[in-house]
PDB file of C-alpha atoms in Angstrom:
ATOM      1  CA  ARG A   4     -31.116 -28.618  28.625  1.00 54.00           C
ATOM      2  CA  LEU A   5     -28.754 -26.446  30.935  1.00 56.00           C
ATOM      3  CA  SER A   6     -27.122 -27.171  34.007  1.00 66.00           C
ATOM      4  CA  GLU A   7     -24.164 -25.136  36.280  1.00 69.00           C
ATOM      5  CA  GLU A   8     -21.440 -26.818  37.676  1.00 71.00           C
ATOM      6  CA  ARG A   9     -18.164 -26.604  39.417  1.00 71.00           C
ATOM      7  CA  ALA A  10     -15.139 -27.448  37.391  1.00 64.00           C
ATOM      8  CA  SER A  11     -11.152 -26.518  37.007  1.00 62.00           C
ATOM      9  CA  HIS A  12     -10.846 -24.051  34.895  1.00 68.00           C
ATOM     10  CA  PRO A  13      -7.426 -23.034  33.369  1.00 73.00           C
ATOM     11  CA  ILE A  14      -4.685 -20.499  33.547  1.00 71.00           C
ATOM     12  CA  PHE A  15      -3.606 -18.601  30.472  1.00 75.00           C
ATOM     13  CA  ARG A  16      -0.985 -16.629  30.379  1.00 73.00           C
ATOM     14  CA  HIS A  17       0.570 -14.985  27.307  1.00 69.00           C
ATOM     15  CA  ASN A  18       4.358 -12.933  27.242  1.00 70.00           C
ATOM     16  CA  GLY A  19       4.089 -13.439  31.299  1.00 71.00           C
ATOM     17  CA  ARG A  20       0.428 -11.816  31.307  1.00 72.00           C
ATOM     18  CA  TYR A  21      -2.381 -13.556  32.785  1.00 73.00           C
ATOM     19  CA  ALA A  22      -4.915 -13.531  29.350  1.00 75.00           C
ATOM     20  CA  GLU A  23      -7.822 -15.414  27.685  1.00 74.00           C
ATOM     21  CA  MET A  24      -7.559 -16.618  24.261  1.00 75.00           C
ATOM     22  CA  VAL A  25     -10.672 -16.745  21.835  1.00 76.00           C
ATOM     23  CA  THR A  26     -10.149 -17.221  18.273  1.00 76.00           C
ATOM     24  CA  ALA A  27     -12.535 -17.305  15.408  1.00 73.00           C
ATOM     25  CA  GLU A  28     -11.633 -17.976  11.762  1.00 73.00           C
ATOM     26  CA  LEU A  29     -12.469 -15.415   8.929  1.00 71.00           C
ATOM     27  CA  ALA A  30     -15.022 -16.369   6.983  1.00 68.00           C
ATOM     28  CA  GLY A  31     -17.295 -13.622   4.365  1.00 63.00           C
ATOM     29  CA  GLU A  32     -16.989 -11.002   1.275  1.00 62.00           C
ATOM     30  CA  PHE A  33     -13.244 -10.149   3.225  1.00 59.00           C
ATOM     31  CA  GLU A  34     -11.087 -12.476   4.707  1.00 64.00           C
ATOM     32  CA  ALA A  35      -8.546  -9.813   6.006  1.00 67.00           C
ATOM     33  CA  PRO A  36      -7.814  -9.146   9.389  1.00 72.00           C
ATOM     34  CA  LEU A  37      -8.464  -6.015   9.169  1.00 71.00           C
ATOM     35  CA  TYR A  38     -12.297  -6.183   8.140  1.00 72.00           C
ATOM     36  CA  GLY A  39     -13.024  -8.659  10.806  1.00 75.00           C
ATOM     37  CA  MET A  40     -11.257  -5.911  13.535  1.00 77.00           C
ATOM     38  CA  LEU A  41     -13.659  -3.314  12.662  1.00 78.00           C
ATOM     39  CA  ALA A  42     -16.292  -5.547  13.122  1.00 79.00           C
ATOM     40  CA  VAL A  43     -15.518  -6.648  16.259  1.00 79.00           C
ATOM     41  CA  ARG A  44     -14.561  -3.297  16.925  1.00 81.00           C
ATOM     42  CA  GLN A  45     -18.987  -2.375  15.905  1.00 84.00           C
ATOM     43  CA  ARG A  46     -20.488  -4.918  18.137  1.00 82.00           C
ATOM     44  CA  LEU A  47     -18.245  -3.815  21.386  1.00 80.00           C
ATOM     45  CA  ASP A  48     -19.463   0.359  21.004  1.00 83.00           C
ATOM     46  CA  GLU A  49     -22.956  -0.817  20.258  1.00 83.00           C
ATOM     47  CA  ILE A  50     -22.901  -3.042  23.720  1.00 82.00           C
ATOM     48  CA  ASP A  51     -24.365  -1.916  27.287  1.00 82.00           C
ATOM     49  CA  TRP A  52     -21.557  -2.331  29.249  1.00 77.00           C
ATOM     50  CA  GLY A  53     -23.282  -0.789  31.959  1.00 78.00           C
ATOM     51  CA  ASP A  54     -21.196   0.032  35.055  1.00 78.00           C
ATOM     52  CA  LEU A  55     -18.775  -2.497  33.609  1.00 77.00           C
ATOM     53  CA  PRO A  56     -15.430  -0.761  32.297  1.00 77.00           C
ATOM     54  CA  LYS A  57     -15.582  -0.909  28.930  1.00 80.00           C
ATOM     55  CA  PRO A  58     -12.062  -3.084  27.310  1.00 78.00           C
ATOM     56  CA  ALA A  59      -9.536  -1.171  25.047  1.00 78.00           C
ATOM     57  CA  ILE A  60      -8.671  -2.650  21.740  1.00 78.00           C
ATOM     58  CA  SER A  61      -4.813  -2.368  21.761  1.00 77.00           C
ATOM     59  CA  LEU A  62      -3.355  -3.513  18.063  1.00 73.00           C
ATOM     60  CA  TYR A  63      -0.071  -4.433  18.578  1.00 72.00           C
ATOM     61  CA  GLY A  64       2.573  -4.840  21.653  1.00 69.00           C
ATOM     62  CA  GLN A  65       1.400  -5.746  25.159  1.00 72.00           C
ATOM     63  CA  PRO A  66      -0.687  -3.897  27.309  1.00 69.00           C
ATOM     64  CA  LEU A  67       0.615  -1.279  30.189  1.00 70.00           C
ATOM     65  CA  SER A  68      -1.277  -2.415  33.877  1.00 69.00           C
ATOM     66  CA  GLU A  69      -2.615  -6.146  33.872  1.00 70.00           C
ATOM     67  CA  ASP A  70      -5.571  -3.530  35.674  1.00 70.00           C
ATOM     68  CA  ASP A  71      -7.686  -2.467  33.607  1.00 74.00           C
ATOM     69  CA  THR A  72      -9.274  -5.511  30.647  1.00 78.00           C
ATOM     70  CA  VAL A  73      -7.627  -5.564  26.702  1.00 79.00           C
ATOM     71  CA  LEU A  74      -8.470  -6.633  24.034  1.00 79.00           C
ATOM     72  CA  LEU A  75      -5.256  -7.343  22.039  1.00 77.00           C
ATOM     73  CA  TRP A  76      -5.154  -8.307  18.267  1.00 78.00           C
ATOM     74  CA  ASP A  77      -2.788 -10.886  17.557  1.00 76.00           C
ATOM     75  CA  GLY A  78      -2.763 -14.055  15.413  1.00 74.00           C
ATOM     76  CA  GLU A  79      -2.568 -13.173  11.455  1.00 73.00           C
ATOM     77  CA  TRP A  80      -3.416  -9.776  12.191  1.00 74.00           C
ATOM     78  CA  GLU A  81       0.114  -9.672  14.199  1.00 75.00           C
ATOM     79  CA  VAL A  82       1.820 -10.981  10.700  1.00 76.00           C
ATOM     80  CA  THR A  83      -0.119  -8.430   8.998  1.00 77.00           C
ATOM     81  CA  TYR A  84       0.915  -5.348  11.084  1.00 78.00           C
ATOM     82  CA  VAL A  85       4.628  -6.356  11.293  1.00 80.00           C
ATOM     83  CA  THR A  86       4.686  -7.080   7.359  1.00 82.00           C
ATOM     84  CA  PHE A  87       3.397  -3.899   6.507  1.00 81.00           C
ATOM     85  CA  ARG A  88       5.218  -1.866   8.280  1.00 84.00           C
ATOM     86  CA  ASP A  89       8.616  -4.217   7.624  1.00 86.00           C
ATOM     87  CA  MET A  90       7.916  -3.353   3.855  1.00 86.00           C
ATOM     88  CA  GLY A  91       6.750   0.372   4.193  1.00 86.00           C
ATOM     89  CA  ALA A  92      10.238   1.121   6.118  1.00 89.00           C
ATOM     90  CA  ALA A  93      12.120  -1.133   3.070  1.00 87.00           C
ATOM     91  CA  PHE A  94       9.506   1.663   0.820  1.00 87.00           C
ATOM     92  CA  GLY A  95      10.696   4.308   1.797  1.00 89.00           C
ATOM     93  CA  VAL A  96      14.749   3.868   2.537  1.00 90.00           C
ATOM     94  CA  ALA A  97      14.257   2.868  -1.087  1.00 86.00           C
ATOM     95  CA  LEU A  98      12.487   6.008  -1.861  1.00 88.00           C
ATOM     96  CA  VAL A  99      15.429   8.100  -0.551  1.00 90.00           C
ATOM     97  CA  GLY A 100      18.182   6.058  -2.403  1.00 89.00           C
ATOM     98  CA  ILE A 101      15.992   6.992  -5.639  1.00 87.00           C
ATOM     99  CA  TYR A 102      16.616  10.409  -4.374  1.00 89.00           C
ATOM    100  CA  ILE A 103      19.703   9.986  -3.990  1.00 91.00           C
ATOM    101  CA  LEU A 104      20.705   9.057  -7.369  1.00 88.00           C
ATOM    102  CA  VAL A 105      18.551  11.227  -9.950  1.00 86.00           C
ATOM    103  CA  VAL A 106      20.477  13.936  -7.492  1.00 89.00           C
ATOM    104  CA  ALA A 107      23.502  12.417  -8.230  1.00 88.00           C
ATOM    105  CA  GLN A 108      22.522  12.123 -11.948  1.00 83.00           C
ATOM    106  CA  PHE A 109      20.987  15.341 -12.925  1.00 82.00           C
ATOM    107  CA  GLY A 110      22.769  17.692 -10.343  1.00 84.00           C
ATOM    108  CA  SER A 111      19.557  18.990  -9.020  1.00 82.00           C
ATOM    109  CA  PHE A 112      17.548  18.731  -5.587  1.00 86.00           C
ATOM    110  CA  LYS A 113      14.218  19.327  -7.850  1.00 83.00           C
ATOM    111  CA  LEU A 114      14.100  17.289 -10.274  1.00 84.00           C
ATOM    112  CA  PRO A 115      13.999  13.889  -8.731  1.00 86.00           C
ATOM    113  CA  LEU A 116      11.169  15.345  -6.881  1.00 86.00           C
ATOM    114  CA  VAL A 117       9.267  15.778 -10.436  1.00 85.00           C
ATOM    115  CA  VAL A 118      10.897  12.080 -10.882  1.00 86.00           C
ATOM    116  CA  LEU A 119       9.050  11.029  -8.034  1.00 87.00           C
ATOM    117  CA  THR A 120       5.893  11.994  -8.338  1.00 84.00           C
ATOM    118  CA  PRO A 121       3.995   9.237  -9.882  1.00 84.00           C
ATOM    119  CA  VAL A 122       4.916   7.117  -7.101  1.00 86.00           C
ATOM    120  CA  PRO A 123       1.862   8.477  -4.150  1.00 84.00           C
ATOM    121  CA  LEU A 124      -0.366   9.224  -6.961  1.00 83.00           C
ATOM    122  CA  THR A 125      -0.234   5.809  -8.510  1.00 87.00           C
ATOM    123  CA  PHE A 126      -1.668   4.074  -5.423  1.00 88.00           C
ATOM    124  CA  LEU A 127      -4.853   6.276  -6.304  1.00 88.00           C
ATOM    125  CA  GLY A 128      -5.176   4.074  -9.321  1.00 89.00           C
ATOM    126  CA  ILE A 129      -4.256   0.714  -7.487  1.00 91.00           C
ATOM    127  CA  MET A 130      -6.930   1.547  -4.686  1.00 91.00           C
ATOM    128  CA  LEU A 131      -9.655   2.015  -7.541  1.00 92.00           C
ATOM    129  CA  GLY A 132      -8.592  -1.477  -8.750  1.00 91.00           C
ATOM    130  CA  HIS A 133      -9.432  -3.369  -5.744  1.00 90.00           C
ATOM    131  CA  TRP A 134     -12.533  -1.566  -4.936  1.00 90.00           C
ATOM    132  CA  LEU A 135     -13.448  -2.814  -8.806  1.00 91.00           C
ATOM    133  CA  PHE A 136     -13.334  -6.081  -7.906  1.00 89.00           C
ATOM    134  CA  SER A 137     -14.312  -5.803  -4.479  1.00 84.00           C
ATOM    135  CA  ALA A 138     -10.730  -7.382  -3.356  1.00 85.00           C
ATOM    136  CA  PRO A 139      -9.150  -6.241  -0.313  1.00 81.00           C
ATOM    137  CA  PHE A 140      -5.589  -4.856  -0.207  1.00 83.00           C
ATOM    138  CA  THR A 141      -3.243  -7.291   1.357  1.00 82.00           C
ATOM    139  CA  ALA A 142       0.226  -8.237   1.728  1.00 82.00           C
ATOM    140  CA  THR A 143       0.877  -8.849  -2.026  1.00 86.00           C
ATOM    141  CA  SER A 144      -0.765  -5.348  -2.252  1.00 88.00           C
ATOM    142  CA  MET A 145       1.533  -3.564  -1.010  1.00 86.00           C
ATOM    143  CA  ILE A 146       4.828  -5.891  -2.811  1.00 88.00           C
ATOM    144  CA  GLY A 147       2.849  -4.951  -6.239  1.00 89.00           C
ATOM    145  CA  PHE A 148       3.280  -0.790  -4.376  1.00 88.00           C
ATOM    146  CA  ILE A 149       6.893  -1.466  -4.669  1.00 87.00           C
ATOM    147  CA  ALA A 150       7.964  -3.382  -7.607  1.00 85.00           C
ATOM    148  CA  LEU A 151       5.885  -0.255  -9.574  1.00 86.00           C
ATOM    149  CA  ALA A 152       7.695   2.168  -7.626  1.00 83.00           C
ATOM    150  CA  GLY A 153      10.449   1.390  -9.742  1.00 81.00           C
ATOM    151  CA  ILE A 154       9.395   0.986 -13.264  1.00 83.00           C
ATOM    152  CA  ILE A 155       7.446   4.221 -12.744  1.00 84.00           C
ATOM    153  CA  VAL A 156      10.580   5.536 -11.951  1.00 85.00           C
ATOM    154  CA  ARG A 157      12.547   4.779 -14.616  1.00 84.00           C
ATOM    155  CA  ASN A 158      10.167   6.117 -17.247  1.00 83.00           C
ATOM    156  CA  SER A 159      10.273   9.241 -15.719  1.00 84.00           C
ATOM    157  CA  ILE A 160      13.975   9.477 -16.011  1.00 85.00           C
ATOM    158  CA  LEU A 161      13.780   8.967 -19.188  1.00 82.00           C
ATOM    159  CA  LEU A 162      11.772  11.658 -19.980  1.00 84.00           C
ATOM    160  CA  VAL A 163      13.316  14.072 -17.879  1.00 83.00           C
ATOM    161  CA  ASP A 164      16.296  13.200 -19.651  1.00 82.00           C
ATOM    162  CA  PHE A 165      14.227  13.569 -23.266  1.00 81.00           C
ATOM    163  CA  ILE A 166      12.826  16.777 -21.797  1.00 81.00           C
ATOM    164  CA  ARG A 167      16.855  17.968 -20.931  1.00 80.00           C
ATOM    165  CA  HIS A 168      18.048  16.990 -23.947  1.00 78.00           C
ATOM    166  CA  SER A 169      15.520  18.404 -26.174  1.00 72.00           C
ATOM    167  CA  GLY A 170      17.652  22.082 -26.597  1.00 68.00           C
ATOM    168  CA  GLY A 171      16.151  25.134 -26.387  1.00 66.00           C
ATOM    169  CA  PRO A 172      13.839  27.021 -24.421  1.00 71.00           C
ATOM    170  CA  VAL A 173      11.138  24.218 -22.570  1.00 72.00           C
ATOM    171  CA  THR A 174       8.129  25.564 -24.068  1.00 75.00           C
ATOM    172  CA  VAL A 175       4.876  23.473 -24.541  1.00 79.00           C
ATOM    173  CA  GLU A 176       5.253  22.352 -27.553  1.00 81.00           C
ATOM    174  CA  THR A 177       8.780  20.843 -26.283  1.00 79.00           C
ATOM    175  CA  LEU A 178       6.966  18.687 -23.683  1.00 82.00           C
ATOM    176  CA  VAL A 179       4.425  17.818 -25.788  1.00 82.00           C
ATOM    177  CA  GLU A 180       6.802  16.568 -28.633  1.00 82.00           C
ATOM    178  CA  ALA A 181       8.824  14.843 -26.131  1.00 80.00           C
ATOM    179  CA  GLY A 182       5.483  13.010 -24.150  1.00 81.00           C
ATOM    180  CA  ALA A 183       4.512  12.450 -28.245  1.00 82.00           C
ATOM    181  CA  THR A 184       8.244  10.761 -28.584  1.00 82.00           C
ATOM    182  CA  ARG A 185       8.303   9.050 -25.206  1.00 81.00           C
ATOM    183  CA  PHE A 186       4.146   7.570 -25.545  1.00 83.00           C
ATOM    184  CA  LYS A 187       4.604   4.505 -27.322  1.00 86.00           C
ATOM    185  CA  PRO A 188       8.032   2.990 -25.374  1.00 85.00           C
ATOM    186  CA  ILE A 189       6.634   3.683 -22.446  1.00 84.00           C
ATOM    187  CA  LEU A 190       3.219   3.073 -23.695  1.00 86.00           C
ATOM    188  CA  LEU A 191       4.501  -0.736 -24.417  1.00 88.00           C
ATOM    189  CA  THR A 192       6.318  -1.394 -21.064  1.00 84.00           C
ATOM    190  CA  ALA A 193       3.434  -1.522 -20.016  1.00 85.00           C
ATOM    191  CA  LEU A 194       1.355  -3.166 -21.485  1.00 88.00           C
ATOM    192  CA  ALA A 195       4.179  -6.281 -22.072  1.00 87.00           C
ATOM    193  CA  ALA A 196       3.603  -6.185 -18.072  1.00 85.00           C
ATOM    194  CA  MET A 197       0.002  -5.783 -17.597  1.00 87.00           C
ATOM    195  CA  ILE A 198      -0.190  -8.260 -19.913  1.00 89.00           C
ATOM    196  CA  GLY A 199       1.994 -10.960 -17.243  1.00 86.00           C
ATOM    197  CA  ALA A 200      -0.455  -9.848 -14.198  1.00 87.00           C
ATOM    198  CA  THR A 201      -3.256 -11.204 -15.886  1.00 88.00           C
ATOM    199  CA  VAL A 202      -1.800 -14.730 -15.472  1.00 87.00           C
ATOM    200  CA  ILE A 203      -2.322 -14.543 -11.546  1.00 87.00           C
ATOM    201  CA  LEU A 204      -5.229 -12.046 -11.783  1.00 87.00           C
ATOM    202  CA  ALA A 205      -7.861 -14.869 -10.368  1.00 85.00           C
ATOM    203  CA  ASP A 206      -5.203 -16.861  -8.347  1.00 85.00           C
ATOM    204  CA  PRO A 207      -6.464 -16.123  -4.772  1.00 80.00           C
ATOM    205  CA  ILE A 208      -3.086 -14.949  -2.891  1.00 82.00           C
ATOM    206  CA  PHE A 209      -1.613 -12.583  -5.212  1.00 88.00           C
ATOM    207  CA  GLN A 210      -4.846 -11.325  -7.049  1.00 89.00           C
ATOM    208  CA  GLY A 211      -3.790  -8.078  -5.114  1.00 88.00           C
ATOM    209  CA  LEU A 212      -0.635  -8.046  -6.461  1.00 90.00           C
ATOM    210  CA  ALA A 213      -1.937  -8.484  -9.756  1.00 91.00           C
ATOM    211  CA  LEU A 214      -4.656  -5.992  -9.391  1.00 92.00           C
ATOM    212  CA  SER A 215      -1.630  -3.162  -8.249  1.00 91.00           C
ATOM    213  CA  LEU A 216       0.506  -4.204 -11.234  1.00 91.00           C
ATOM    214  CA  LEU A 217      -2.307  -3.648 -13.547  1.00 91.00           C
ATOM    215  CA  PHE A 218      -4.142  -0.467 -12.629  1.00 92.00           C
ATOM    216  CA  GLY A 219      -0.820   0.710 -11.396  1.00 90.00           C
ATOM    217  CA  LEU A 220       1.019   0.851 -14.357  1.00 89.00           C
ATOM    218  CA  ALA A 221      -2.093   2.142 -16.464  1.00 89.00           C
ATOM    219  CA  SER A 222      -3.378   5.346 -14.040  1.00 88.00           C
ATOM    220  CA  SER A 223       1.092   5.512 -13.650  1.00 86.00           C
ATOM    221  CA  THR A 224       1.600   5.325 -18.039  1.00 86.00           C
ATOM    222  CA  ALA A 225      -0.680   8.412 -17.902  1.00 83.00           C
ATOM    223  CA  LEU A 226       0.277  10.082 -15.036  1.00 81.00           C
ATOM    224  CA  THR A 227       4.019  10.070 -16.528  1.00 82.00           C
ATOM    225  CA  VAL A 228       3.636  11.433 -19.413  1.00 83.00           C
ATOM    226  CA  LEU A 229       0.403  13.970 -18.731  1.00 83.00           C
ATOM    227  CA  VAL A 230       2.081  15.211 -14.829  1.00 83.00           C
ATOM    228  CA  ILE A 231       5.440  14.593 -15.682  1.00 84.00           C
ATOM    229  CA  PRO A 232       5.893  17.076 -18.464  1.00 83.00           C
ATOM    230  CA  ALA A 233       3.568  20.206 -16.500  1.00 82.00           C
ATOM    231  CA  ILE A 234       5.077  19.765 -13.025  1.00 84.00           C
ATOM    232  CA  TYR A 235       8.621  19.918 -14.924  1.00 81.00           C
ATOM    233  CA  ARG A 236       8.000  23.176 -16.789  1.00 81.00           C
ATOM    234  CA  ILE A 237       5.661  24.826 -13.559  1.00 81.00           C
ATOM    235  CA  PHE A 238       9.694  24.115 -11.640  1.00 78.00           C
ATOM    236  CA  ARG A 239      11.123  25.157 -13.968  1.00 73.00           C
ATOM    237  CA  THR A 240       9.444  28.269 -14.264  1.00 66.00           C
TER     238      THR A 240
END
């Protein structure tokens, strides 16, 4: 039985602005906040608002005006957004630092681009791993991707340096020999890290880190041995 009664309604404020708090717990196949946010956006789009103004959706920050209704995501999403933003900025600074160091090492502005080429391509392998395991891309996944950058660059530097010191013109035979010579140590390094990552593969928190390391190392190993010599030859010719 439902009845209508008059009751006092508390007035909430958030950062000095009038607000209504709506809380919920994520549940289902994906528990990352982004997937729940996308589901809510889809439901809002399906509603027939009629003469009522449809609320705008803000991912971060404060609404510019209190005159319009705004759905502002907070809580776990804000923590996730700040984490990815800060780690992304730190990753960019790290790549610039690596570029400067490689320029100082080889005395060339082109070779560092060859060395850094596998870094963004490795992300494809990481996303493939998350898709195969039906796992969300979390903050620990991003940490694993950032950690991989150092390993990838090191292997690339060793391979490029080996090619440079081989002597003579850069031929296909020289590149194949360099890749074959460096393949075993690169593979052993990757396998050692991948075996260590399997320990945390079943952990619900660090699974993203394990997937990034496992599939990132697998893809980066192939990319380093196959892609680096090809791109190096293009730059040299």
